[in-house]
Coordinates of C-alpha atoms in Angstrom, one line a residue:
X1493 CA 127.0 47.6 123.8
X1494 CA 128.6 49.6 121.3
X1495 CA 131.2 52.5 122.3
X1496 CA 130.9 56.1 121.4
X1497 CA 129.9 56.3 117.8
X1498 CA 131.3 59.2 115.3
X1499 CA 128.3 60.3 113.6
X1500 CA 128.5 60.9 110.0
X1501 CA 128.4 64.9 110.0
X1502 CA 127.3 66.8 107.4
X1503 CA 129.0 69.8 105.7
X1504 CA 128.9 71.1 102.4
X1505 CA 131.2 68.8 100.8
X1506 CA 128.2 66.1 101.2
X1507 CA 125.6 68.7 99.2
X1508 CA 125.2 66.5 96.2
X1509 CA 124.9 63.0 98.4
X1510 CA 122.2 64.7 100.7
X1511 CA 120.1 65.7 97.2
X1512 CA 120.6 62.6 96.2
X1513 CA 118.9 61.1 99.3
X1514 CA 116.1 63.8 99.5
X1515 CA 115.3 62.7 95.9
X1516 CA 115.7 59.0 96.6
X1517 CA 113.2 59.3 99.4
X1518 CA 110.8 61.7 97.3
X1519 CA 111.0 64.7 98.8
X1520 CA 108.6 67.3 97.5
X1521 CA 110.8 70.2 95.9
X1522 CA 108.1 72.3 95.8
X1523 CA 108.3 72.8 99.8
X1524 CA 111.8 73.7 100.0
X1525 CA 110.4 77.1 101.5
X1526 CA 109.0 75.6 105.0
X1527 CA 111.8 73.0 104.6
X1528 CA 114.1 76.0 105.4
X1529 CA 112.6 77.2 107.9
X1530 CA 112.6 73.8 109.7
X1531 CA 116.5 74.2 109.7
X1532 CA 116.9 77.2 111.1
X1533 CA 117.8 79.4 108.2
X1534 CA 116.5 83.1 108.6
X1535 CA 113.0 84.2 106.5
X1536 CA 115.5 86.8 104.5
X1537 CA 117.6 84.5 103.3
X1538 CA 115.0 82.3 102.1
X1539 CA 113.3 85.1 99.9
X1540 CA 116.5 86.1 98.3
X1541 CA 117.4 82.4 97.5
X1542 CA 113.4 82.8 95.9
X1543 CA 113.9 85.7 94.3
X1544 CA 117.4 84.6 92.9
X1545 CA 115.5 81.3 91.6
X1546 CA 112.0 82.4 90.6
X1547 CA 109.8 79.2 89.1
X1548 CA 113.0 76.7 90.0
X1549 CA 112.2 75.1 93.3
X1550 CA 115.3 72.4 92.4
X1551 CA 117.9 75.2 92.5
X1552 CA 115.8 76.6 95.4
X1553 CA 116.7 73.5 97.3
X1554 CA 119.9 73.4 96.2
X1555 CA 120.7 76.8 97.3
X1556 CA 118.9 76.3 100.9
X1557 CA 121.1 73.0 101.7
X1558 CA 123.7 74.8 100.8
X1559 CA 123.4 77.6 103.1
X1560 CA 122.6 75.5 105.7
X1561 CA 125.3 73.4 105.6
X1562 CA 127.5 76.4 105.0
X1563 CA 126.3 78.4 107.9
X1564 CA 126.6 74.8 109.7
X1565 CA 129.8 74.8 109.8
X1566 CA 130.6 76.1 113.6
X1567 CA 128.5 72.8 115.3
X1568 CA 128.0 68.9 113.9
X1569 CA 125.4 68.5 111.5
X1570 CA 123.9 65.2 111.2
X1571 CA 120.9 62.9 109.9
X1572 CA 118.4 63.2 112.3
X1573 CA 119.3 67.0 112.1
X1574 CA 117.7 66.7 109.0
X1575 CA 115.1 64.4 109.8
X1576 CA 114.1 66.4 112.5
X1577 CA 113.5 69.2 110.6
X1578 CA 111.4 67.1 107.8
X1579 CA 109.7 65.7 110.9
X1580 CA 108.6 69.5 111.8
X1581 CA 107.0 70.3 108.3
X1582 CA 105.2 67.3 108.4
X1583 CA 107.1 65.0 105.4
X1584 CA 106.9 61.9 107.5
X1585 CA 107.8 59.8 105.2
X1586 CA 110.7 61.3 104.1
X1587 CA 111.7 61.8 107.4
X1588 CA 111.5 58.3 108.8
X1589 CA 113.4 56.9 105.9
X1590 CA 116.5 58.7 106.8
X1591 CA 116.3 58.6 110.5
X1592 CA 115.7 54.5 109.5
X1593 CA 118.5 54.5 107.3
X1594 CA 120.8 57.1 107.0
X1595 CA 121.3 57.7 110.9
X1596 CA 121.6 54.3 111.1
X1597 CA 124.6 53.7 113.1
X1598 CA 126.3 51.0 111.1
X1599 CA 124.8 52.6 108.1
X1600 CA 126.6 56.0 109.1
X1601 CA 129.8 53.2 109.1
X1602 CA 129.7 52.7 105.6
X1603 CA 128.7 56.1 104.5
X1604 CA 132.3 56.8 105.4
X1605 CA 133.3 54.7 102.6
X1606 CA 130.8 55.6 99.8
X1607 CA 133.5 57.7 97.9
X1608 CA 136.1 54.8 97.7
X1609 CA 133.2 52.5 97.3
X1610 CA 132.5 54.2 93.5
X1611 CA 136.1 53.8 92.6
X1612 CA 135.8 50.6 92.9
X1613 CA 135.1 48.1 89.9
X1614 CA 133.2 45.0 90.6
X1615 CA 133.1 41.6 88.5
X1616 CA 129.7 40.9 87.5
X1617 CA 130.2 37.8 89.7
X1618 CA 130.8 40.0 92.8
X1619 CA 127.1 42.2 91.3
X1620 CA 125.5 39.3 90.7
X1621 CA 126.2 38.5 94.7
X1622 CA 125.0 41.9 95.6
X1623 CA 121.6 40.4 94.4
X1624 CA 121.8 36.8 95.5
X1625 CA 122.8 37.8 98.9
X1626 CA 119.7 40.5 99.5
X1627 CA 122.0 43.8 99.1
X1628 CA 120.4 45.0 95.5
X1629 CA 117.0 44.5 93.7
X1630 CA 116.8 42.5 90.2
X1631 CA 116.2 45.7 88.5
X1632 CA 119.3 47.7 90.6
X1633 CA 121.3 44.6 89.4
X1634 CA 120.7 45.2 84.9
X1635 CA 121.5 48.8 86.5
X1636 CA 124.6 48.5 88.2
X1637 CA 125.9 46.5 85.7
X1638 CA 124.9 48.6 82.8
X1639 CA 127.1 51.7 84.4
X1640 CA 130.0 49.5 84.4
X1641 CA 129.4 47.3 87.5
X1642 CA 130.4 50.4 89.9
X1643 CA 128.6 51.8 93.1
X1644 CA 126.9 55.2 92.8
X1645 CA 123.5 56.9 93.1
X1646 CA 120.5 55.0 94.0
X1647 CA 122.2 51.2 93.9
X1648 CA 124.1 52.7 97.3
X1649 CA 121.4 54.0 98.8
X1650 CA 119.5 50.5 98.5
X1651 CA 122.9 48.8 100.3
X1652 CA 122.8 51.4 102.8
X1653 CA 119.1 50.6 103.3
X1654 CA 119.4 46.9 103.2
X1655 CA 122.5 47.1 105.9
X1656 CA 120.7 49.5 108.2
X1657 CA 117.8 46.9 107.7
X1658 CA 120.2 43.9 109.0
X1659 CA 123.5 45.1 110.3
X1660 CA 124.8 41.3 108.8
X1661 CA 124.3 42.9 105.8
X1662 CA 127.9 44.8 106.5
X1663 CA 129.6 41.6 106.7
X1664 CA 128.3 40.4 103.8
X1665 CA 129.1 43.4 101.7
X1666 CA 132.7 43.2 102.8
X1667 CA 132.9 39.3 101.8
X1668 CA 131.6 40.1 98.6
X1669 CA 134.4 42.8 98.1
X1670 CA 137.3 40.6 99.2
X1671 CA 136.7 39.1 96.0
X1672 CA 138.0 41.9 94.5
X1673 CA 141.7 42.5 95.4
X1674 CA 141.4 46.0 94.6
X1675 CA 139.1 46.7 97.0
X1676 CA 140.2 44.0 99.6
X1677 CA 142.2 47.0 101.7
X1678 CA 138.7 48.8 102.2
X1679 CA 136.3 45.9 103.0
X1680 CA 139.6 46.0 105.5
X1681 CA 138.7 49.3 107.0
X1682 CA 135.6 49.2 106.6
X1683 CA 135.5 46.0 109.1
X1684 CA 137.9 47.9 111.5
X1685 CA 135.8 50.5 111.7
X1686 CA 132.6 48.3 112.5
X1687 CA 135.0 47.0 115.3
X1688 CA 136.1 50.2 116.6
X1689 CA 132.5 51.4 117.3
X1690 CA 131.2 48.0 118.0
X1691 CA 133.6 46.0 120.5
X1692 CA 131.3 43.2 120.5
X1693 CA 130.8 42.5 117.0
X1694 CA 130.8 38.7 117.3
X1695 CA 127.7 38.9 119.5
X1696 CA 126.2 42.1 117.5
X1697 CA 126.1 40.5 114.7
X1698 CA 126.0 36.5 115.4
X1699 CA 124.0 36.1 111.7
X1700 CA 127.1 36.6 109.7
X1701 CA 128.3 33.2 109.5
X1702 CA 124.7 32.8 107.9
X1703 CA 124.3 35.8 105.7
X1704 CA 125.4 34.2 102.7
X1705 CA 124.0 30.5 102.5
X1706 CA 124.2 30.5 99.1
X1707 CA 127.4 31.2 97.7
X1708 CA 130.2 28.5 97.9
X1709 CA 133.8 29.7 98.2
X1710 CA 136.1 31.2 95.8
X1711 CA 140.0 30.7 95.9
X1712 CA 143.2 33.2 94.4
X1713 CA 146.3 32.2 94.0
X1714 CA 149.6 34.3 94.1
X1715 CA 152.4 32.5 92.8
X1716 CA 156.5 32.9 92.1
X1717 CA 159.1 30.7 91.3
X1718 CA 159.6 29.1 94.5
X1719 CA 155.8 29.5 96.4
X1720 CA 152.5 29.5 96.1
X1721 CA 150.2 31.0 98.3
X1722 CA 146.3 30.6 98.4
X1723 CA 143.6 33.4 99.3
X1724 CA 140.3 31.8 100.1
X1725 CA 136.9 33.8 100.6
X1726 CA 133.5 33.7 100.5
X1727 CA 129.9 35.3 101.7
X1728 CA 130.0 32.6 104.9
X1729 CA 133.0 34.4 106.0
X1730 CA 132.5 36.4 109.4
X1731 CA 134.1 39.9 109.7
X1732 CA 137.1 38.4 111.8
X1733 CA 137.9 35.9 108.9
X1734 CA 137.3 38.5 105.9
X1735 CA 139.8 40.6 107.7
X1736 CA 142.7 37.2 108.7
X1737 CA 142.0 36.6 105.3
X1738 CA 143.1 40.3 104.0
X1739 CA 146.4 40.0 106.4
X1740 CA 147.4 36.5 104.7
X1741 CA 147.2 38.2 101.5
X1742 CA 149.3 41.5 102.2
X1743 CA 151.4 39.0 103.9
X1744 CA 151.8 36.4 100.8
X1745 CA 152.0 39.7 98.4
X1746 CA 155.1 41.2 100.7
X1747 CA 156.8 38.0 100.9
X1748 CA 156.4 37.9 96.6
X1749 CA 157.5 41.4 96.1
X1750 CA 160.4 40.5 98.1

């Protein structure tokens, strides 16, 4: 059982990642109008957003998700709030695609993340994993690779997808970042949040030892004059080891520095 989950809310800092899902999932632009009224937002303010943004139903939408997660601020805004609402105009398919994915529970885990996920730089080795391992599509792959082998835009929306699709998924993605040591202190967090909300992650996700069949492991070595100290990961790695693996390292760094 998991313990008392802290949805990802919604405010109007997340404007631009909740068009980008809308668009991802293709919403019809066109119906911003009854899309609107679905959340809640008052027939007046829709006509001036209208009037404001005649034959532009893009900046229409824009400017309704922004009042609506403006005027949202005073309770949580989630997902499914948004779901919901696509639900009551009808836009099934939009609608199940994010209650599927996006209020995905361990999906909603590394949502938390996205914005230090696009800082971070991956090898092409740690990309071409992404694809091995089930995370990205061939054609995702020649695109995440073209814009400079970082996370953003649809490529993360297919991750969250895949992970919501198989919560091993998560482990996987952090095994593949530990091969990256500057993004070994998130796959970090992002494991200790998985643990936080799921107490039981060894039984919740038994399938992590076997996420990642096909990858053999990859060592790093930090050395000085007098030691030598070896950092070993790979995709078979459960959550528990990706993380035992980060404290040797921050351990073995430390005693270097010092």
């Amino acid at each position: 059982m998991a313990s008392k989950l802290s949805h990802f809310s919604l405010d109007i800092s997340k404007l631009n990642f909740v068009l980008q899902v809308l668009r991802h999932y293709k919403f019809p632009e066109a119906r911003w109008f009854d899309f609107g009224l679905n959340l809640g937002l008052p027939y007046h303010t829709l006509k001036a957003i209208e009037s404001a943004n005649k034959g532009d139903p893009s900046n229409c939408l824009m400017e309704c998700l922004a009042k609506w997660l403006t005027e949202g601020s005073d309770h949580t805004l989630v997902w499914q709030t948004l779901a919901n609402a696509l639900r009551g105009m009808n836009a099934l398919a939009v609608s199940n695609n994010i209650h599927k994915t996006m209020a995905d529970p361990v999906s909603e885990i590394l949502q938390f993340y996205i914005g230090r996920l696009a800082q971070v730089v991956l090898t092409e080795e740690s990309v071409d994993l992404l694809h091995t391992e089930g995370l990205i599509s061939k054609d995702t792959l020649t695109e995440v690779k073209s814009c400079g082998c970082s996370l953003v835009g649809d490529p993360m929306l297919l991750i969250l997808s895949a992970v919501a699709e198989d919560h091993s998924k998560l482990c996987t993605l952090t095994s593949i970042l530990m091969k990256s040591k500057e993004a070994m202190s998130l796959a970090s967090d992002i494991i200790m949040e998985y643990r936080k909300s799921f107490p039981s992650a060894v039984t919740v996700m038994p399938s992590c030892q076997q996420a990642s069949t096909s990858t053999s492991s990859r060592s790093g070595q930090l050395q000085d004059s007098s030691s030598e100290t070896q950092v070993t990961t790979n995709t078979d790695a459960t959550a528990q080891n990706a993380y035992e693996i980060f404290m040797k390292y921050k351990k073995s760094e430390k005693n270097i520095q010092g």
